[in-house]
PDB file of C-alpha atoms in Angstrom:
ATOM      1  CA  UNK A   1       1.257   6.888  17.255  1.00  0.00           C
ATOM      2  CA  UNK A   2       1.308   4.285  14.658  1.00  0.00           C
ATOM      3  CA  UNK A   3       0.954   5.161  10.735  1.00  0.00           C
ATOM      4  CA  UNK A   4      -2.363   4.767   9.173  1.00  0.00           C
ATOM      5  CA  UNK A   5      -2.389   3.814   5.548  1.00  0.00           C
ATOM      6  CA  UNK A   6      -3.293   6.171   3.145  1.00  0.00           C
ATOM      7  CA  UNK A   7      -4.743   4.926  -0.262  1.00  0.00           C
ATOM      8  CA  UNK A   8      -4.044   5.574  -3.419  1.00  0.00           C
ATOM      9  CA  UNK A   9      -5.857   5.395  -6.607  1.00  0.00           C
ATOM     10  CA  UNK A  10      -4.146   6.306 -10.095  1.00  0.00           C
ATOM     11  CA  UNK A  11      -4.838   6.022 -13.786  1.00  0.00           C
ATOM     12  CA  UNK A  12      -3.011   5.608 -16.943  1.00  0.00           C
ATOM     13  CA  UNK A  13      -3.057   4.325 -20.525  1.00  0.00           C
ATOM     14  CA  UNK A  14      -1.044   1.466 -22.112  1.00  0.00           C
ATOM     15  CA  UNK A  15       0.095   0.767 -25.637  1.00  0.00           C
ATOM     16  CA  UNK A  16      -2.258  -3.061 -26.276  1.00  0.00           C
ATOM     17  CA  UNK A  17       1.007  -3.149 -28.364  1.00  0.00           C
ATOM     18  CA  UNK A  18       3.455  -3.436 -25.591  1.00  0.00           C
ATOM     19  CA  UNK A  19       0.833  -4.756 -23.361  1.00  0.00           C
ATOM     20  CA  UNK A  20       2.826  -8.295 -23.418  1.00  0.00           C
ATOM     21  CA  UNK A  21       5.692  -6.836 -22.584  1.00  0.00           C
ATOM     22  CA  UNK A  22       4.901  -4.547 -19.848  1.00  0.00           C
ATOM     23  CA  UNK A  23       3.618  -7.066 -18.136  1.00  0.00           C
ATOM     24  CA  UNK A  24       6.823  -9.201 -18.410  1.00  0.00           C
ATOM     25  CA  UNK A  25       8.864  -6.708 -16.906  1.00  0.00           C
ATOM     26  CA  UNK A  26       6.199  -6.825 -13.915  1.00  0.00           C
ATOM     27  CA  UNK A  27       6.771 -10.313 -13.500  1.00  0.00           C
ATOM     28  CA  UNK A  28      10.493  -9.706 -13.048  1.00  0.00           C
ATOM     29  CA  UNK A  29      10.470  -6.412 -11.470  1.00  0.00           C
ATOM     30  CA  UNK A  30      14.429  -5.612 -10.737  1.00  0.00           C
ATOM     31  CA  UNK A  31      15.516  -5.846  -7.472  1.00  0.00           C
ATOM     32  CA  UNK A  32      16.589  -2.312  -6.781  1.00  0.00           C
ATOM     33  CA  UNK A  33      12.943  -1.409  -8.081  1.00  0.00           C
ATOM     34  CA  UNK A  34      11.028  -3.654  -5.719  1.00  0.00           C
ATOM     35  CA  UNK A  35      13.481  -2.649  -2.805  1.00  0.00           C
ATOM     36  CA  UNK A  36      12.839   1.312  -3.988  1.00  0.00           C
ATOM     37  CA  UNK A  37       9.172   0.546  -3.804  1.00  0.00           C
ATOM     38  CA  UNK A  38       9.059  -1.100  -0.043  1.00  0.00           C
ATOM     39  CA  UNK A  39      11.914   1.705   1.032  1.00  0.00           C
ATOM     40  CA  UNK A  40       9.424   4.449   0.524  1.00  0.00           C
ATOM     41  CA  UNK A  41       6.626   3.027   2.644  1.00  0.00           C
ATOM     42  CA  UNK A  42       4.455   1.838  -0.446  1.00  0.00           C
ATOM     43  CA  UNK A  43       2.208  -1.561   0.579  1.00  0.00           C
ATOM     44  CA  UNK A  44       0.105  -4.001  -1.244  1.00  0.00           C
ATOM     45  CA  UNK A  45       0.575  -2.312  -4.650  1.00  0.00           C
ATOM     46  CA  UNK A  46      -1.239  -3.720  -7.498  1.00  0.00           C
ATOM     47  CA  UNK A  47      -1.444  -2.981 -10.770  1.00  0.00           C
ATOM     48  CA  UNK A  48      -5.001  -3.810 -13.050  1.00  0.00           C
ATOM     49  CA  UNK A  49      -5.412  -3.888 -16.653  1.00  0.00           C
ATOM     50  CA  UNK A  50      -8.485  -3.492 -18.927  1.00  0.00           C
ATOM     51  CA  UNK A  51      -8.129  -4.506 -22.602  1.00  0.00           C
ATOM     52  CA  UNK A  52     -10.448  -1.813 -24.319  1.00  0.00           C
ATOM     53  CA  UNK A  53      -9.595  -2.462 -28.001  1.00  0.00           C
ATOM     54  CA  UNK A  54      -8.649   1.169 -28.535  1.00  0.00           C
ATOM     55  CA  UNK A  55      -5.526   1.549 -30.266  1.00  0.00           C
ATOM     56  CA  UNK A  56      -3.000   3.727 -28.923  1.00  0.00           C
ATOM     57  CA  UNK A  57      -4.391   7.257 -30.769  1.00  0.00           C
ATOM     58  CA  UNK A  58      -7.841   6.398 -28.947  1.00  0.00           C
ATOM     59  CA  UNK A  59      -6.012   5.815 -25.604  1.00  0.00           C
ATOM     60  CA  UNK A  60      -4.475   2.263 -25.425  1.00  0.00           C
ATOM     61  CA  UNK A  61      -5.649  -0.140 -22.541  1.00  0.00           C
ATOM     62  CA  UNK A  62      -6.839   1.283 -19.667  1.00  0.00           C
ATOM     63  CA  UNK A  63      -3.964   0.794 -16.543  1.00  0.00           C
ATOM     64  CA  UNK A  64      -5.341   1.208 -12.525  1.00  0.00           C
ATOM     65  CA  UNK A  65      -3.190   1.463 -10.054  1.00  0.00           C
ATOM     66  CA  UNK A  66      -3.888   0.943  -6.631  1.00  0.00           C
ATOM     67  CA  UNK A  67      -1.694   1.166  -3.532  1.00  0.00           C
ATOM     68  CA  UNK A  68      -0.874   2.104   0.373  1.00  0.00           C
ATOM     69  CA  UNK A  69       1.208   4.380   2.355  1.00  0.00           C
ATOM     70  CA  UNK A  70       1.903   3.305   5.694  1.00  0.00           C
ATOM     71  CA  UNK A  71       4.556   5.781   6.781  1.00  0.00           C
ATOM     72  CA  UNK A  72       4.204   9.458   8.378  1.00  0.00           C
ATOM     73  CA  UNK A  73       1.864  11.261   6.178  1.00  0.00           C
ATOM     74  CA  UNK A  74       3.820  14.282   6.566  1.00  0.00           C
ATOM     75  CA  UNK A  75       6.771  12.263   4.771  1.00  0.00           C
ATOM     76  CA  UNK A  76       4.981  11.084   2.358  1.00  0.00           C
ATOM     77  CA  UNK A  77       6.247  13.816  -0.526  1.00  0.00           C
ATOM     78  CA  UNK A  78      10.023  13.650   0.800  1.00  0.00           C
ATOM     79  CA  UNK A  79       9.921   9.536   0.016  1.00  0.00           C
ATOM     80  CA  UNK A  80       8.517  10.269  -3.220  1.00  0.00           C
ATOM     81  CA  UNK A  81      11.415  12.175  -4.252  1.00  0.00           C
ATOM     82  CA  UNK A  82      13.580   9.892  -2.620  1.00  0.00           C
ATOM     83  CA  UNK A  83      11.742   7.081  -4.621  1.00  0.00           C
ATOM     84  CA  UNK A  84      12.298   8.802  -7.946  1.00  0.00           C
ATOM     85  CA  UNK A  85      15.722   9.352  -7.120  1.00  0.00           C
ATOM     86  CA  UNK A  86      16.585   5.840  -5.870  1.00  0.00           C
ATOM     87  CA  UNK A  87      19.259   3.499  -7.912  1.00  0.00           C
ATOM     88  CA  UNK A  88      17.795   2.423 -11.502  1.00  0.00           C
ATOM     89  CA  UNK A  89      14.657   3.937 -11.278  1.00  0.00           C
ATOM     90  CA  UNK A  90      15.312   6.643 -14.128  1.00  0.00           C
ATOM     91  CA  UNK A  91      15.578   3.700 -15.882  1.00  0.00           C
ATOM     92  CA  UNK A  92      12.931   1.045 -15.084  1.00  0.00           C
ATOM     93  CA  UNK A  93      10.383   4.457 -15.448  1.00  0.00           C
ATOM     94  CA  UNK A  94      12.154   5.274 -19.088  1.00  0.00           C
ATOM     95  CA  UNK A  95      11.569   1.771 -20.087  1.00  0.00           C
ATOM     96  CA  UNK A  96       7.710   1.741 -18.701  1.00  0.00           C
ATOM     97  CA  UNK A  97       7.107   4.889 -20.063  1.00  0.00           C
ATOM     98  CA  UNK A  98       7.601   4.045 -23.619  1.00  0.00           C
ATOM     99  CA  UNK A  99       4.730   1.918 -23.389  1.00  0.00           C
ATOM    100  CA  UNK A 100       2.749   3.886 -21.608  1.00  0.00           C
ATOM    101  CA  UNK A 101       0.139   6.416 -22.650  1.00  0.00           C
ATOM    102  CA  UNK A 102      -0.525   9.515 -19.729  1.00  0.00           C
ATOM    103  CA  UNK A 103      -3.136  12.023 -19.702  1.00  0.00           C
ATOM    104  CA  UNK A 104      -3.190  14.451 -22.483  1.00  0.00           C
ATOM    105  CA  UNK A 105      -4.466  17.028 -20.311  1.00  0.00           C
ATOM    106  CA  UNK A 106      -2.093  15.933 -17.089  1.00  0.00           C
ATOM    107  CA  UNK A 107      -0.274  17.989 -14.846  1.00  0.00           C
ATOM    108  CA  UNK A 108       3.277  19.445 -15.270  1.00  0.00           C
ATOM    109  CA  UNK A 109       5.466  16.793 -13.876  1.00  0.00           C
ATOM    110  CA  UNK A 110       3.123  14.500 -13.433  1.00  0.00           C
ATOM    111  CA  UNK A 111       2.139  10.689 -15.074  1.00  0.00           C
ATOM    112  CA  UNK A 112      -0.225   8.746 -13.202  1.00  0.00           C
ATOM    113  CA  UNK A 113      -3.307  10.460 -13.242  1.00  0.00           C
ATOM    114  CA  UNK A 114      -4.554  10.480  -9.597  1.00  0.00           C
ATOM    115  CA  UNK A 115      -8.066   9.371  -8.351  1.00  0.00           C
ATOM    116  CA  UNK A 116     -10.484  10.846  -5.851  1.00  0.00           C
ATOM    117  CA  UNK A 117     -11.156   8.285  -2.814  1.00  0.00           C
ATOM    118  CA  UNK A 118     -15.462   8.385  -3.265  1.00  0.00           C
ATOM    119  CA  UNK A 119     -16.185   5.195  -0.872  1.00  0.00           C
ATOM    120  CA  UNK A 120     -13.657   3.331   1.380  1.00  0.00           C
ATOM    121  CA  UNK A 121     -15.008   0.044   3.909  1.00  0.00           C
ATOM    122  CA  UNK A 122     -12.647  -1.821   5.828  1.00  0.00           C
TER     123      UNK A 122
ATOM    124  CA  UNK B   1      -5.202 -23.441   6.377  1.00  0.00           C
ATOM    125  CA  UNK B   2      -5.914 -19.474   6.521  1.00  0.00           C
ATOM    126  CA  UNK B   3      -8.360 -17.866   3.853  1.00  0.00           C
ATOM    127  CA  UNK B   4      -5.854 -15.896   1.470  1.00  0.00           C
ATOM    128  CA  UNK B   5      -7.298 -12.687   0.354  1.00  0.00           C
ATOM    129  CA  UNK B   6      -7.743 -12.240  -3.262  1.00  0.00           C
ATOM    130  CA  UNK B   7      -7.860  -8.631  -5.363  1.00  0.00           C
ATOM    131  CA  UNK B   8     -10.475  -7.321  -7.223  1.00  0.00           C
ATOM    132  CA  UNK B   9      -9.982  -4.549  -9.603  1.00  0.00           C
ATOM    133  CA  UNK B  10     -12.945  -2.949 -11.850  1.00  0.00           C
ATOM    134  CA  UNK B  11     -13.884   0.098 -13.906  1.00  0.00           C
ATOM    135  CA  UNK B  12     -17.549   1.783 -14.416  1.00  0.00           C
ATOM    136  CA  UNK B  13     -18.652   5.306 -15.962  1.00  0.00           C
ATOM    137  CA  UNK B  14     -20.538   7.747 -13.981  1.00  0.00           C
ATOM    138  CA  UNK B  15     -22.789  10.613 -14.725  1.00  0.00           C
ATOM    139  CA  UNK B  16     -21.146  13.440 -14.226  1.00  0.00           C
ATOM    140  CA  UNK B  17     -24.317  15.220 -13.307  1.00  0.00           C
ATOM    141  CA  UNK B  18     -24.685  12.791 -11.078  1.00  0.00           C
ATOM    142  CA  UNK B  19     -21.478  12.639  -9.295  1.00  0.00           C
ATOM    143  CA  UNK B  20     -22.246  14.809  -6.303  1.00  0.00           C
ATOM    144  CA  UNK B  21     -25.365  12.527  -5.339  1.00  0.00           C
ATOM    145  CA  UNK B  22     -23.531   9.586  -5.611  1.00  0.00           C
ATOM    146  CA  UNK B  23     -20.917  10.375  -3.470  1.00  0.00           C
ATOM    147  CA  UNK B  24     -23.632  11.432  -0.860  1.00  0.00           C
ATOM    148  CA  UNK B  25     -25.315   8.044  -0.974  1.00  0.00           C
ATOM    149  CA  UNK B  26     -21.457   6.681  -0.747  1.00  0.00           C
ATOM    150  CA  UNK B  27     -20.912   8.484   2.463  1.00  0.00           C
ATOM    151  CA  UNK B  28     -23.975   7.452   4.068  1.00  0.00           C
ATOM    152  CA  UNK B  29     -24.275   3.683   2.890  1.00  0.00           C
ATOM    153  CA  UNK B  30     -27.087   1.789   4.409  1.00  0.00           C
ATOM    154  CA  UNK B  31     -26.291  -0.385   7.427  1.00  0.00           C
ATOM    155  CA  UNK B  32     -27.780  -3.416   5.125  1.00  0.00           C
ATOM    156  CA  UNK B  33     -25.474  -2.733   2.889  1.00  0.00           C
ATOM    157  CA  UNK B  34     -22.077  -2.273   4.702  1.00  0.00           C
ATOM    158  CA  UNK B  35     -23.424  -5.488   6.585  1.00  0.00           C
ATOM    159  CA  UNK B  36     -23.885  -7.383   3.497  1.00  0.00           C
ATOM    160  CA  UNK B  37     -20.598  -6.428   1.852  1.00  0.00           C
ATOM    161  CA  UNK B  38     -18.971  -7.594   5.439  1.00  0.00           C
ATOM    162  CA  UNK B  39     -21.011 -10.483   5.664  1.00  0.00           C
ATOM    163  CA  UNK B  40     -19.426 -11.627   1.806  1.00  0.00           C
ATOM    164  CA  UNK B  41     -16.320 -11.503   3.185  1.00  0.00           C
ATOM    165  CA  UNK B  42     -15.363  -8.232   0.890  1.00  0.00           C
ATOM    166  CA  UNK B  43     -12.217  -6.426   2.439  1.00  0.00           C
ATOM    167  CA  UNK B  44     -10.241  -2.958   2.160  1.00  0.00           C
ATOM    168  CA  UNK B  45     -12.937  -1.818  -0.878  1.00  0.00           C
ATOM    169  CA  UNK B  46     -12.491   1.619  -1.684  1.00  0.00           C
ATOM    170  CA  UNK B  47     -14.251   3.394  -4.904  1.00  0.00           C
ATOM    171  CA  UNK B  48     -11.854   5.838  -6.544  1.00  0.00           C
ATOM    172  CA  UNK B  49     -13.391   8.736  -9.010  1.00  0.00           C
ATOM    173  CA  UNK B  50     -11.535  10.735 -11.796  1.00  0.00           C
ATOM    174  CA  UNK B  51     -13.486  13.968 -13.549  1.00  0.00           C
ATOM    175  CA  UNK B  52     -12.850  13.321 -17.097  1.00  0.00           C
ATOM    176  CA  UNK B  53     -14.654  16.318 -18.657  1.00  0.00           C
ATOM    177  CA  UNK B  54     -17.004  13.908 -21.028  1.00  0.00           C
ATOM    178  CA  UNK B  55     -20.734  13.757 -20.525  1.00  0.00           C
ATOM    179  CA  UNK B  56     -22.734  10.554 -20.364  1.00  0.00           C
ATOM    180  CA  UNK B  57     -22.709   9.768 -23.990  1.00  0.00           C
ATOM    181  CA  UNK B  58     -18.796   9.955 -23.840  1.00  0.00           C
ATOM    182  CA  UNK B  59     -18.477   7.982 -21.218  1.00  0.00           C
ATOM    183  CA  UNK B  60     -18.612  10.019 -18.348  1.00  0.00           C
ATOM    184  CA  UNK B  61     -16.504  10.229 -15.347  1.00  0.00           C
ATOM    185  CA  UNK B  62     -13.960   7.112 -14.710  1.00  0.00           C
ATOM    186  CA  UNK B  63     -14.780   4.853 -11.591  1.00  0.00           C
ATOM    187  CA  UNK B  64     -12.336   2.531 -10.278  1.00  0.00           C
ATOM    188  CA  UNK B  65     -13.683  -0.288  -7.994  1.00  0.00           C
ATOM    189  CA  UNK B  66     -10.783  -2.259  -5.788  1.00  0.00           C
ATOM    190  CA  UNK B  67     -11.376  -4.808  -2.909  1.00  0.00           C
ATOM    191  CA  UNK B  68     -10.339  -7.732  -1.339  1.00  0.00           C
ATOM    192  CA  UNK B  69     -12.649 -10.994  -1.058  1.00  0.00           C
ATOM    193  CA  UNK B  70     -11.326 -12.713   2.372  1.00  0.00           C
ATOM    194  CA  UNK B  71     -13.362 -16.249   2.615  1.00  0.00           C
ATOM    195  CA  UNK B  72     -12.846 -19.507   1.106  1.00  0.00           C
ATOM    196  CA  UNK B  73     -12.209 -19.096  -3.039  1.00  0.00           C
ATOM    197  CA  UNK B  74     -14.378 -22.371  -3.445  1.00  0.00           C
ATOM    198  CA  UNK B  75     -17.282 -19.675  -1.901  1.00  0.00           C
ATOM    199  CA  UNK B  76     -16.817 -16.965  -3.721  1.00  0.00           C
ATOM    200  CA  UNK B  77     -19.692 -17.176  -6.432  1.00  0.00           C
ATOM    201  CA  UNK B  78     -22.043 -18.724  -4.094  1.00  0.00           C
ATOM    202  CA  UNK B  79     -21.191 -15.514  -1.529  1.00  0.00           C
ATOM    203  CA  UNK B  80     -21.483 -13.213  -4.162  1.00  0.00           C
ATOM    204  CA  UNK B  81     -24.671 -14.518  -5.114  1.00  0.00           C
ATOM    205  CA  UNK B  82     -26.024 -14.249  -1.189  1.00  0.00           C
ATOM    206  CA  UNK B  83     -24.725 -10.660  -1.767  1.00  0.00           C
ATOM    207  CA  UNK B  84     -26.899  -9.647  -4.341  1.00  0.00           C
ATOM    208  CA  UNK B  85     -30.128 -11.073  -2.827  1.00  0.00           C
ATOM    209  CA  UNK B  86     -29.254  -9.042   0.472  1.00  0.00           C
ATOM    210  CA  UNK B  87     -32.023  -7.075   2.032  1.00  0.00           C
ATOM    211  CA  UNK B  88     -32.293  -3.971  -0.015  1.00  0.00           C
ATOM    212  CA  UNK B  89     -29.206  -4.737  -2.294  1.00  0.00           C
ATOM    213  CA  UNK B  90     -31.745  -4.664  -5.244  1.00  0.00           C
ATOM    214  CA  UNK B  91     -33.075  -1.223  -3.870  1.00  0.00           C
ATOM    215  CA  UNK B  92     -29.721   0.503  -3.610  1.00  0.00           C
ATOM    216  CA  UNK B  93     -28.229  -1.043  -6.587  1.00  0.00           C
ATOM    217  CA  UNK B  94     -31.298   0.415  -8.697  1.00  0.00           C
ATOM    218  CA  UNK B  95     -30.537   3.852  -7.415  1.00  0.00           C
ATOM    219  CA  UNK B  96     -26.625   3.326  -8.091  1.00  0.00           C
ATOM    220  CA  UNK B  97     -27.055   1.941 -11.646  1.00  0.00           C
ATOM    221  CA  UNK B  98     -29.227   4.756 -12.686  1.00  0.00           C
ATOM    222  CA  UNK B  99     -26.097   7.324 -12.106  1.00  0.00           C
ATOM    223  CA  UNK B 100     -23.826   4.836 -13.312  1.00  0.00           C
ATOM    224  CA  UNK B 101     -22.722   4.064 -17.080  1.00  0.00           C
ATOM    225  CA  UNK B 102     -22.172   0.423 -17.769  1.00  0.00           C
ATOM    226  CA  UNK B 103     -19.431  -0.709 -21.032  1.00  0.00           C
ATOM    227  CA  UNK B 104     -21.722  -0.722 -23.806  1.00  0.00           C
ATOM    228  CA  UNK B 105     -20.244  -4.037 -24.476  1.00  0.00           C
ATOM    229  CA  UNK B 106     -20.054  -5.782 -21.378  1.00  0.00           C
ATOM    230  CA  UNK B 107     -21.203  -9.170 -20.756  1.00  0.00           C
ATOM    231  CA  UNK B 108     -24.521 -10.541 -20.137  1.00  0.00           C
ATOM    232  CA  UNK B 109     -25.663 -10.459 -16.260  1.00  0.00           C
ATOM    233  CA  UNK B 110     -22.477  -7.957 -15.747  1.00  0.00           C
ATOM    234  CA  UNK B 111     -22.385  -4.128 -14.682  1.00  0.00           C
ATOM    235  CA  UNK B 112     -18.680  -3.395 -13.889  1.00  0.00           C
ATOM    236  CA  UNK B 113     -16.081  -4.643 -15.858  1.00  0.00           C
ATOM    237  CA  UNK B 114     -13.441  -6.729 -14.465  1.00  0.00           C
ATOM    238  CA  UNK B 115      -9.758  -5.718 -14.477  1.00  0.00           C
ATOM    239  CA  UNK B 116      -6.456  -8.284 -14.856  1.00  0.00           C
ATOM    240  CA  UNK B 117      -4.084  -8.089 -11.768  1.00  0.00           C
ATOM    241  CA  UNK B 118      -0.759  -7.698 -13.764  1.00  0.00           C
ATOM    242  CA  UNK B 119       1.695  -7.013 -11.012  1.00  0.00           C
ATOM    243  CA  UNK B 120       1.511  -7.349  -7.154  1.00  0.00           C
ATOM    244  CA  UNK B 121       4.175  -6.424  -4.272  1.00  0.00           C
ATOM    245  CA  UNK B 122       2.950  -6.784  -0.935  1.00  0.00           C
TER     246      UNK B 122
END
């Protein structure tokens, strides 16, 4: 049986403040990060941004991520906490997070506000 | 020299009152339409939704559009314009647009809003 990828869809708001910055670390991801990321069966991750103008009371730029799973579905929540857990991550998501702006209304535990697949063509 | 797939990333608003209809029409797209996408050489596009709670004049619900254009980048403009002059394109994006909410201050000739690609890992 061979994995079939499974799509994510997640959103999040970023400070336009730290906007240059973010993206800076994203062009020189760490090693143990990108490594992590690949580890846990994650493919052809991107990451969008929409400048909105808001300021970050009014919500900050809008941030989309969008990525695949290729591994057993059934493992899919045991290589997330393996992910989260994996060497330096604490800190690349401590230093992210500060310039990030989640959901006021968003789950316990949770940061990335997930999407609904609506429409999906190969 | 192989065609190298570039990603698209883009937001739109949705009628909440109409979310339920548009996800019907998403399930059963016309075969003119799925051809036409194909034929554009438009990849992997998937539609994600996310249930904000505001109503039209707030915005309305959050769509994310992502996909991957496949054919020559020189052709890209010149495909998307065959795309929107597709048999009964016009007629299916006049049913889509009227559930949709566009940014109030988007630019002229353009309905969803384009997104920047700041970080890829394959």
């Amino acid at each position: 049986m061979t994995n079939v990828a499974t799509r994510f869809g997640q959103r999040l708001g970023l400070r336009p403040e730290r906007r240059a910055e973010y993206i800076r670390h994203h062009e020189r991801i760490w090693p143990e990060i990108e490594a992590a990321i690949r580890e846990a069966g994650i493919r052809n991750y991107t990451i969008f941004c929409r400048q909105t103008g808001a300021d970050a009371s009014q919500g900050g730029d809008e941030l989309f991520g969008y990525y695949e799973y290729v591994g057993p579905p059934a493992e899919y929540a045991a290589r997330m906490r393996r992910l989260a857990a994996a060497p330096r991550m604490r800190e690349w998501w401590d230093l992210m997070e500060a310039m990030q702006i989640p959901h006021p209304r968003r789950q316990p535990g949770e940061w990335w506000t997930p999407m609904n697949e609506v429409f999906h063509q190969d």
